[in-house]
mmCIF file of N, CA and C in Angstrom:
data_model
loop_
_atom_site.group_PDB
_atom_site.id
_atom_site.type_symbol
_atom_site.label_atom_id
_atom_site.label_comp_id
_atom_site.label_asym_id
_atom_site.label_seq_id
_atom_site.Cartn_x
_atom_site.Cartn_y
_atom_site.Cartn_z
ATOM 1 N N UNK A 293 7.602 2.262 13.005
ATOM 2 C CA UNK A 293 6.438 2.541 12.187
ATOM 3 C C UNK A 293 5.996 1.230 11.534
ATOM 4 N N UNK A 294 4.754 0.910 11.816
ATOM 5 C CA UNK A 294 4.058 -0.770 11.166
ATOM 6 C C UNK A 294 4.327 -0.187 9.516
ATOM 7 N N UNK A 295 4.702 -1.399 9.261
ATOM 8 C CA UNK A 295 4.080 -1.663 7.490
ATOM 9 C C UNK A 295 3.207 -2.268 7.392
ATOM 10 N N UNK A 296 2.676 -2.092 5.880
ATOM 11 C CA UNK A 296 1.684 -2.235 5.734
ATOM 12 C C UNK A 296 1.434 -2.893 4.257
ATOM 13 N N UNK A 297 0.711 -4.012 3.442
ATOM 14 C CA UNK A 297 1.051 -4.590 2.202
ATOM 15 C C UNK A 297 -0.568 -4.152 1.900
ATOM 16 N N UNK A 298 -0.752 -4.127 0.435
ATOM 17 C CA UNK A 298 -2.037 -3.988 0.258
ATOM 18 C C UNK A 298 -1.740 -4.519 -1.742
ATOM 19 N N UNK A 299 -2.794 -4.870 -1.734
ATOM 20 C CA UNK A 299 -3.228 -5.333 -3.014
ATOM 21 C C UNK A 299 -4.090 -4.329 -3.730
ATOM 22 N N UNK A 300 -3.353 -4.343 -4.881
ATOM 23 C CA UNK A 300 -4.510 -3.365 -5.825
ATOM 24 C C UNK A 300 -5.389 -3.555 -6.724
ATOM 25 N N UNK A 301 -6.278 -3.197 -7.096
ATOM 26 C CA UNK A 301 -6.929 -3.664 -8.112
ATOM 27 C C UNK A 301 -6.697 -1.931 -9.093
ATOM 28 N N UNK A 302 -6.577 -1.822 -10.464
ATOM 29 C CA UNK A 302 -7.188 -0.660 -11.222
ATOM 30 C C UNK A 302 -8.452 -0.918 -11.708
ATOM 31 N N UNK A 303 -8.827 0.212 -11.436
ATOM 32 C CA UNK A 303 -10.715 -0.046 -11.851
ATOM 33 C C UNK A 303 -11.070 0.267 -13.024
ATOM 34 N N UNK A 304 -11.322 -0.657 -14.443
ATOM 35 C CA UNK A 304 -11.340 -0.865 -15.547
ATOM 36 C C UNK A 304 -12.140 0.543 -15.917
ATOM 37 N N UNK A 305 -11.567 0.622 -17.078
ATOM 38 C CA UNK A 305 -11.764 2.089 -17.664
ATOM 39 C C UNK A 305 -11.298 3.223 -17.537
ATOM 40 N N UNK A 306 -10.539 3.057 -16.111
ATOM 41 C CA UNK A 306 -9.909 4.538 -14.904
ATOM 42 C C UNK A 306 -8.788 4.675 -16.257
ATOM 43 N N UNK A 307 -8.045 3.943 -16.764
ATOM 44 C CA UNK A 307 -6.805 4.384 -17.573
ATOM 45 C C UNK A 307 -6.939 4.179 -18.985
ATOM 46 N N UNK A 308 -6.316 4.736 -19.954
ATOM 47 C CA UNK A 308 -6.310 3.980 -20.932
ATOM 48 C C UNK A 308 -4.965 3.277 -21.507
ATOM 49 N N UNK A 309 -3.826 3.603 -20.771
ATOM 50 C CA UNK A 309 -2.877 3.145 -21.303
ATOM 51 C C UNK A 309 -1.535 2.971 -20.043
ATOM 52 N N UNK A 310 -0.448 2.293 -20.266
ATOM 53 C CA UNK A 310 0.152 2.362 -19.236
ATOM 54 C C UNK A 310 0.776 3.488 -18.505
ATOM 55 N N UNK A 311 1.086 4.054 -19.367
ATOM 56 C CA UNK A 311 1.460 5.431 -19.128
ATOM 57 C C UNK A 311 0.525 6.527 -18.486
ATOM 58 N N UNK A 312 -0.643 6.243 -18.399
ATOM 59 C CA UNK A 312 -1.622 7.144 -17.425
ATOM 60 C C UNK A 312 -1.407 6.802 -16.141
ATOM 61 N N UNK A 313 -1.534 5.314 -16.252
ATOM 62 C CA UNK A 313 -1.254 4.779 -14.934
ATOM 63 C C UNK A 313 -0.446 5.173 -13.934
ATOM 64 N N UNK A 314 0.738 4.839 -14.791
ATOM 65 C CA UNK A 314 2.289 5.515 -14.293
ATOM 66 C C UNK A 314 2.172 7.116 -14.038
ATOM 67 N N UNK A 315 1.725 7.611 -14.570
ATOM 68 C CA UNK A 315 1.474 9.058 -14.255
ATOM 69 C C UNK A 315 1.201 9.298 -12.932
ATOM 70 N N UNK A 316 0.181 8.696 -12.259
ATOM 71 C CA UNK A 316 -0.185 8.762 -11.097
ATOM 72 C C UNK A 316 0.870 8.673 -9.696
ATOM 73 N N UNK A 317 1.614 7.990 -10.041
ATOM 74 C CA UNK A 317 2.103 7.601 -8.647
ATOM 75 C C UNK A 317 2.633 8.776 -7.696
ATOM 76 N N UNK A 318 3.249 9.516 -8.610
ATOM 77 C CA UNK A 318 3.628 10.561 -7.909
ATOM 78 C C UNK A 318 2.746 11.388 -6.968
ATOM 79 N N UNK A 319 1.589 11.642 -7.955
ATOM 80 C CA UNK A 319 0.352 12.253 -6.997
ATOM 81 C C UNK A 319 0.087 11.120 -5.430
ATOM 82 N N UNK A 320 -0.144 10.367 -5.602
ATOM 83 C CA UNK A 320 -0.501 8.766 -4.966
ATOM 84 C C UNK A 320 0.858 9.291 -3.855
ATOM 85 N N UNK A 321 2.199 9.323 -4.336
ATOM 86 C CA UNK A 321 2.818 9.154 -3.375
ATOM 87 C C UNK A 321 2.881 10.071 -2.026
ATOM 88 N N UNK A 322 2.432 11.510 -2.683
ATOM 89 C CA UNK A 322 2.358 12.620 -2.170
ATOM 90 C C UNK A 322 1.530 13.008 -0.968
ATOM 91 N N UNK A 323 0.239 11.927 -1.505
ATOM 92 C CA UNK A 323 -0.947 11.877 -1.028
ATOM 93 C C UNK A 323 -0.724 11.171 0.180
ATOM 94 N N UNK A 324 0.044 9.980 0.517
ATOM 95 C CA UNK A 324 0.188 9.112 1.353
ATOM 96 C C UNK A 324 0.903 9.748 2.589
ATOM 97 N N UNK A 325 1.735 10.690 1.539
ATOM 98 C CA UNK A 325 3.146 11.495 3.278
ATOM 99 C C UNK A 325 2.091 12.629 3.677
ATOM 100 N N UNK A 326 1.023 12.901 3.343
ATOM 101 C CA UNK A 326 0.042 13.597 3.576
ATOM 102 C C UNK A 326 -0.757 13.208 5.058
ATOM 103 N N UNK A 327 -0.683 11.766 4.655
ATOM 104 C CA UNK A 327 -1.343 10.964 5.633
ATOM 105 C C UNK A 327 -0.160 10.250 6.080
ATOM 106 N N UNK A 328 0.648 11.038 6.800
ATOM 107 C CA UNK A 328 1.748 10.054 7.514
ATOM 108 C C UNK A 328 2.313 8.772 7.258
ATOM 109 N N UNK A 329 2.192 8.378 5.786
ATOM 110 C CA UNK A 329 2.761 7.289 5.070
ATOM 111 C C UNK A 329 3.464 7.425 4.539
ATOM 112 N N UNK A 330 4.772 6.575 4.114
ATOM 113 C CA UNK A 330 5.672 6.192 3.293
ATOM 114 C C UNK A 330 5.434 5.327 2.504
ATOM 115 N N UNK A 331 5.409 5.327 1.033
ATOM 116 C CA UNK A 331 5.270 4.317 0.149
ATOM 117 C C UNK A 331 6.542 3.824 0.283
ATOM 118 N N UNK A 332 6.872 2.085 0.507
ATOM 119 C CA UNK A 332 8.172 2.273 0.249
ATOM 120 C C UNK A 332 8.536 1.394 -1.231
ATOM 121 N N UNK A 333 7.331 0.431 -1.905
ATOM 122 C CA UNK A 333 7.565 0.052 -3.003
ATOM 123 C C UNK A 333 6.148 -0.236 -3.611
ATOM 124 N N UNK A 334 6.471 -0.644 -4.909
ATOM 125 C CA UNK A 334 5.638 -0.669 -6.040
ATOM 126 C C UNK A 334 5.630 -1.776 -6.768
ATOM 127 N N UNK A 335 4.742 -2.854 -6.718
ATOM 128 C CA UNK A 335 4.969 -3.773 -7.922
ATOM 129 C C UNK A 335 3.824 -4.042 -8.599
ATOM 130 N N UNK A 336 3.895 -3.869 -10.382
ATOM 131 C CA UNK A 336 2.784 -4.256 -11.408
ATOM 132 C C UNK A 336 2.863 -6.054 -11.192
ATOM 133 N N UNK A 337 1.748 -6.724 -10.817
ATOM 134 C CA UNK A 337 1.573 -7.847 -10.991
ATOM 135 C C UNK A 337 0.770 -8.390 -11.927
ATOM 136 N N UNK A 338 1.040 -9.480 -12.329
ATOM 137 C CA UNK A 338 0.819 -10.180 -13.683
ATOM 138 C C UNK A 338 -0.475 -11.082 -12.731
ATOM 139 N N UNK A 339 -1.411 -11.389 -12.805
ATOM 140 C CA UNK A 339 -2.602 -12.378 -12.464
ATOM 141 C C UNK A 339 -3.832 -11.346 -11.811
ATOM 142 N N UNK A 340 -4.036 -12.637 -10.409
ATOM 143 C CA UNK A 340 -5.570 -11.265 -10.263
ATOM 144 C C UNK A 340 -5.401 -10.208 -9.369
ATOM 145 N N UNK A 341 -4.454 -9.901 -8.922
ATOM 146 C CA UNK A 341 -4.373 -8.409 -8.603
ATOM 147 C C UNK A 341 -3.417 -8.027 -9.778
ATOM 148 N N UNK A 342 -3.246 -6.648 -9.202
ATOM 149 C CA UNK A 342 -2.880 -5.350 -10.619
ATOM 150 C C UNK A 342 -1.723 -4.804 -10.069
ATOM 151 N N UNK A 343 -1.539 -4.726 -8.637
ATOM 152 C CA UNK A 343 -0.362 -3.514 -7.770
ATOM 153 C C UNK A 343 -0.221 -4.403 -6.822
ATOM 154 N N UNK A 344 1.007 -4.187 -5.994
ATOM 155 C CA UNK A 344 1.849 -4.473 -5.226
ATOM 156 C C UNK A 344 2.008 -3.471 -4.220
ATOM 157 N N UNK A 345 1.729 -2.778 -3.173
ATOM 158 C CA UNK A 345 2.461 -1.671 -2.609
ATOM 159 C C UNK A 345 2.705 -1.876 -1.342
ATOM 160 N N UNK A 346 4.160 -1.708 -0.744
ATOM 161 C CA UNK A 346 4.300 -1.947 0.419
ATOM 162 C C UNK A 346 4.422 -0.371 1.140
ATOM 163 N N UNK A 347 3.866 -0.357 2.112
ATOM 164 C CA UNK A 347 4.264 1.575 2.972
ATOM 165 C C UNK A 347 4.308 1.326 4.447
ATOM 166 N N UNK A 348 5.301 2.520 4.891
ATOM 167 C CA UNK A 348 4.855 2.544 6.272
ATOM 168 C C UNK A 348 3.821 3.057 6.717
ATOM 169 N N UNK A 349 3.266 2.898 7.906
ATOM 170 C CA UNK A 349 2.244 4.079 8.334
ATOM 171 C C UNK A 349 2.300 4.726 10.078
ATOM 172 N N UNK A 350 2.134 5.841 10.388
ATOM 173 C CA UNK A 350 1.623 5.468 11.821
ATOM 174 C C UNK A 350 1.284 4.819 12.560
ATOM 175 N N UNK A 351 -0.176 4.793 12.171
ATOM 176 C CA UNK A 351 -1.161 4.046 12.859
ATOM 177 C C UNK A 351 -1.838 3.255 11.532
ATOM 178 N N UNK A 352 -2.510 2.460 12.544
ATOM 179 C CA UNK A 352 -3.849 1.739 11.384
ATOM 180 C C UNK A 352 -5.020 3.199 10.778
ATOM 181 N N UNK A 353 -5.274 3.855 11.626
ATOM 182 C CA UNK A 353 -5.858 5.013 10.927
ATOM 183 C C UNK A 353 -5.189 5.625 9.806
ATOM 184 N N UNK A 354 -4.327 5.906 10.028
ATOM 185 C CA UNK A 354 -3.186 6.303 8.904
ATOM 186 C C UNK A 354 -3.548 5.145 7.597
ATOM 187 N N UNK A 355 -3.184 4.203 7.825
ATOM 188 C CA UNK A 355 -3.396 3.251 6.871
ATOM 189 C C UNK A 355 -4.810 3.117 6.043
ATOM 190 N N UNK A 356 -5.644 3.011 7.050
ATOM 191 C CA UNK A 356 -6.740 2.996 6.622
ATOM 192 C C UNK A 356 -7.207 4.295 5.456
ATOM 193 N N UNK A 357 -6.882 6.005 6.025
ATOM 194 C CA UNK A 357 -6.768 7.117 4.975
ATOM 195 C C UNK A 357 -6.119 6.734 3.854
ATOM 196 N N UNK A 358 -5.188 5.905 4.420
ATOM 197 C CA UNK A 358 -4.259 5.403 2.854
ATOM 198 C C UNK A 358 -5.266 5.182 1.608
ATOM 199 N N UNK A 359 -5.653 3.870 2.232
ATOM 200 C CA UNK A 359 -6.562 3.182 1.521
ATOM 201 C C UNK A 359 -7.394 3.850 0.580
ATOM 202 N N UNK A 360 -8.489 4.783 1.802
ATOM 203 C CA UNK A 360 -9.512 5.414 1.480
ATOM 204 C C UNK A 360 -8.761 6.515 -0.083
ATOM 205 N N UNK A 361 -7.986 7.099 0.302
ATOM 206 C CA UNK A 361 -7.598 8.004 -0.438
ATOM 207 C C UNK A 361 -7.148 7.349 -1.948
ATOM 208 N N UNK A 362 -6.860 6.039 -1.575
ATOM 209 C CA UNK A 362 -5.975 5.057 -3.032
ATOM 210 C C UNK A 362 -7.240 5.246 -4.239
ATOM 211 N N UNK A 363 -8.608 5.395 -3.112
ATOM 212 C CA UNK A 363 -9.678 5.498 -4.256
ATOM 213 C C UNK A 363 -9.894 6.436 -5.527
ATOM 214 N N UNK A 364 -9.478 7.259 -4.628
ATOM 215 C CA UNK A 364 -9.742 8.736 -5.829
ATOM 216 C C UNK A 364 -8.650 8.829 -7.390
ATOM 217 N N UNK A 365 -7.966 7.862 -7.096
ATOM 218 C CA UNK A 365 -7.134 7.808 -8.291
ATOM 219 C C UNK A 365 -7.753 6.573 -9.423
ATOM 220 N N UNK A 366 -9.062 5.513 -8.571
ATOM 221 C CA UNK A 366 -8.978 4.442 -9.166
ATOM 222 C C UNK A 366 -8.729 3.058 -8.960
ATOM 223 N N UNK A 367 -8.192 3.162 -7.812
ATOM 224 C CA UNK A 367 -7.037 2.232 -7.223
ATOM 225 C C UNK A 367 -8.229 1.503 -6.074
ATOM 226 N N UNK A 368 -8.345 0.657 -5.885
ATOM 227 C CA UNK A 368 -9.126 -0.276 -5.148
ATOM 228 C C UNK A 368 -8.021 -1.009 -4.347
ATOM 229 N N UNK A 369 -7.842 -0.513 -2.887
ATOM 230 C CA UNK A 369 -7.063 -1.414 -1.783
ATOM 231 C C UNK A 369 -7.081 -2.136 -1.462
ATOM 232 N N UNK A 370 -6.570 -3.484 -0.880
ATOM 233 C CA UNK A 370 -6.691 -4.160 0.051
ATOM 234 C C UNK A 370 -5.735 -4.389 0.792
ATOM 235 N N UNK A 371 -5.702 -3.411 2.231
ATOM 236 C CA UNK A 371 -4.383 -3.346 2.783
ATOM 237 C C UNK A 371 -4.756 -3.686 4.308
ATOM 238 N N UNK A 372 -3.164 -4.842 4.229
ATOM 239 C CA UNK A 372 -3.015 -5.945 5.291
ATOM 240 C C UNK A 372 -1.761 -5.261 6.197
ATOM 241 N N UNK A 373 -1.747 -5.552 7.585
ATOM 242 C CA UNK A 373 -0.327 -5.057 8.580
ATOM 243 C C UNK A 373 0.267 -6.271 7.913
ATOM 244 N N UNK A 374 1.721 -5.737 7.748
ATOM 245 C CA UNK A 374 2.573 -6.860 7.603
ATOM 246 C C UNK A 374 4.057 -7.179 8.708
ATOM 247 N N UNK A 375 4.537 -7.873 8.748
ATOM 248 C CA UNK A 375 5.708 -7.660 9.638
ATOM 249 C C UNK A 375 6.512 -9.048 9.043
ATOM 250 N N UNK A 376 7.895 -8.252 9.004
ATOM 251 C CA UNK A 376 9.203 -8.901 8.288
ATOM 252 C C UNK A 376 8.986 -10.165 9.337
ATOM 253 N N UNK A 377 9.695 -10.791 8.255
ATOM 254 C CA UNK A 377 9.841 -12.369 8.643
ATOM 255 C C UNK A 377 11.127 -12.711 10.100
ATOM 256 N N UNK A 378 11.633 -11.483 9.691
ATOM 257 C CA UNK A 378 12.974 -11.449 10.918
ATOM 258 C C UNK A 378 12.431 -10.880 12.190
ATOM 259 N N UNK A 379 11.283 -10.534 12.213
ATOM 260 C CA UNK A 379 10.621 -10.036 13.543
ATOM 261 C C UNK A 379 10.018 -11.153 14.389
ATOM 262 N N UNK A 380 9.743 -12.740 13.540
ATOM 263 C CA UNK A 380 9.070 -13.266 13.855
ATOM 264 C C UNK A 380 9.773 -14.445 14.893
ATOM 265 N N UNK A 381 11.236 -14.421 14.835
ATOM 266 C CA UNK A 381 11.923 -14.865 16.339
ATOM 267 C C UNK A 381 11.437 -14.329 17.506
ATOM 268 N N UNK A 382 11.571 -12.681 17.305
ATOM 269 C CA UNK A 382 11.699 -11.926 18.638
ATOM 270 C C UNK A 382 9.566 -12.545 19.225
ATOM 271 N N UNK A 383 9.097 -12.796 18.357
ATOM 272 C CA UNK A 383 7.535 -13.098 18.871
ATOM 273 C C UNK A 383 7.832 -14.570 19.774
ATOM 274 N N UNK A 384 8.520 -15.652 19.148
ATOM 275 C CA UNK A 384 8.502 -16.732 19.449
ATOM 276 C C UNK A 384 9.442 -16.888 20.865
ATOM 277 N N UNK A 385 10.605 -15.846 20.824
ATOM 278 C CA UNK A 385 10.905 -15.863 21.945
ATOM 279 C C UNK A 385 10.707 -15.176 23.488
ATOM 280 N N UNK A 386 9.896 -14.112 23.034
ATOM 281 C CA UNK A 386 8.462 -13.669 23.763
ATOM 282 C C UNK A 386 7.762 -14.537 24.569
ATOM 283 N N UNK A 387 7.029 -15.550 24.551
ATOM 284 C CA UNK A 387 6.310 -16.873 24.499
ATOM 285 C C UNK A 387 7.189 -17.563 25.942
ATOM 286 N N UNK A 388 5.953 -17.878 26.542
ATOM 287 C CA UNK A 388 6.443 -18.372 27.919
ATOM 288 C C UNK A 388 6.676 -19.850 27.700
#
């Protein structure tokens, strides 16, 4: 199953406190195995993004619902395929 990294933004005003925020995830997480995703982590970042989230998905469609759906909470995506750094031998030795 691809992973998938995406950057968050919260969309000013959506919360008022941290604890609303936090409230959400659960819904958020629910929402994602809905759409054949696994959240598998979470990070609050300090600068110009806001979230951290790494998930699996199916497909890129999958991912993409991710996304779409991250909206309704507030949450503004920007989600990239990612692939572990230990995958990146098996590419190089691929290579004619």
């Amino acid at each position: 199953m691809p992973t998938y990294a995406a950057f968050a933004n919260v969309e000013t005003g959506e919360f008022q406190n941290a604890q609303e925020l936090a409230s959400i995830w659960g819904d958020l997480r629910q929402d994602l195995r809905t759409r054949d995703c696994q959240l598998r982590d979470a990070y609050v970042l300090l600068g110009e993004r806001d979230v951290l989230l790494l998930f699996d998905a199916d497909s890129r469609e999958a991912a993409l619902e991710a996304s779409i759906a991250a909206e309704r909470y507030g949450i503004e995506m920007q989600t990239m395929e990612a692939m572990h750094v230990d995958d990146l031998g098996e590419l190089v030795e691929e290579r004619p």
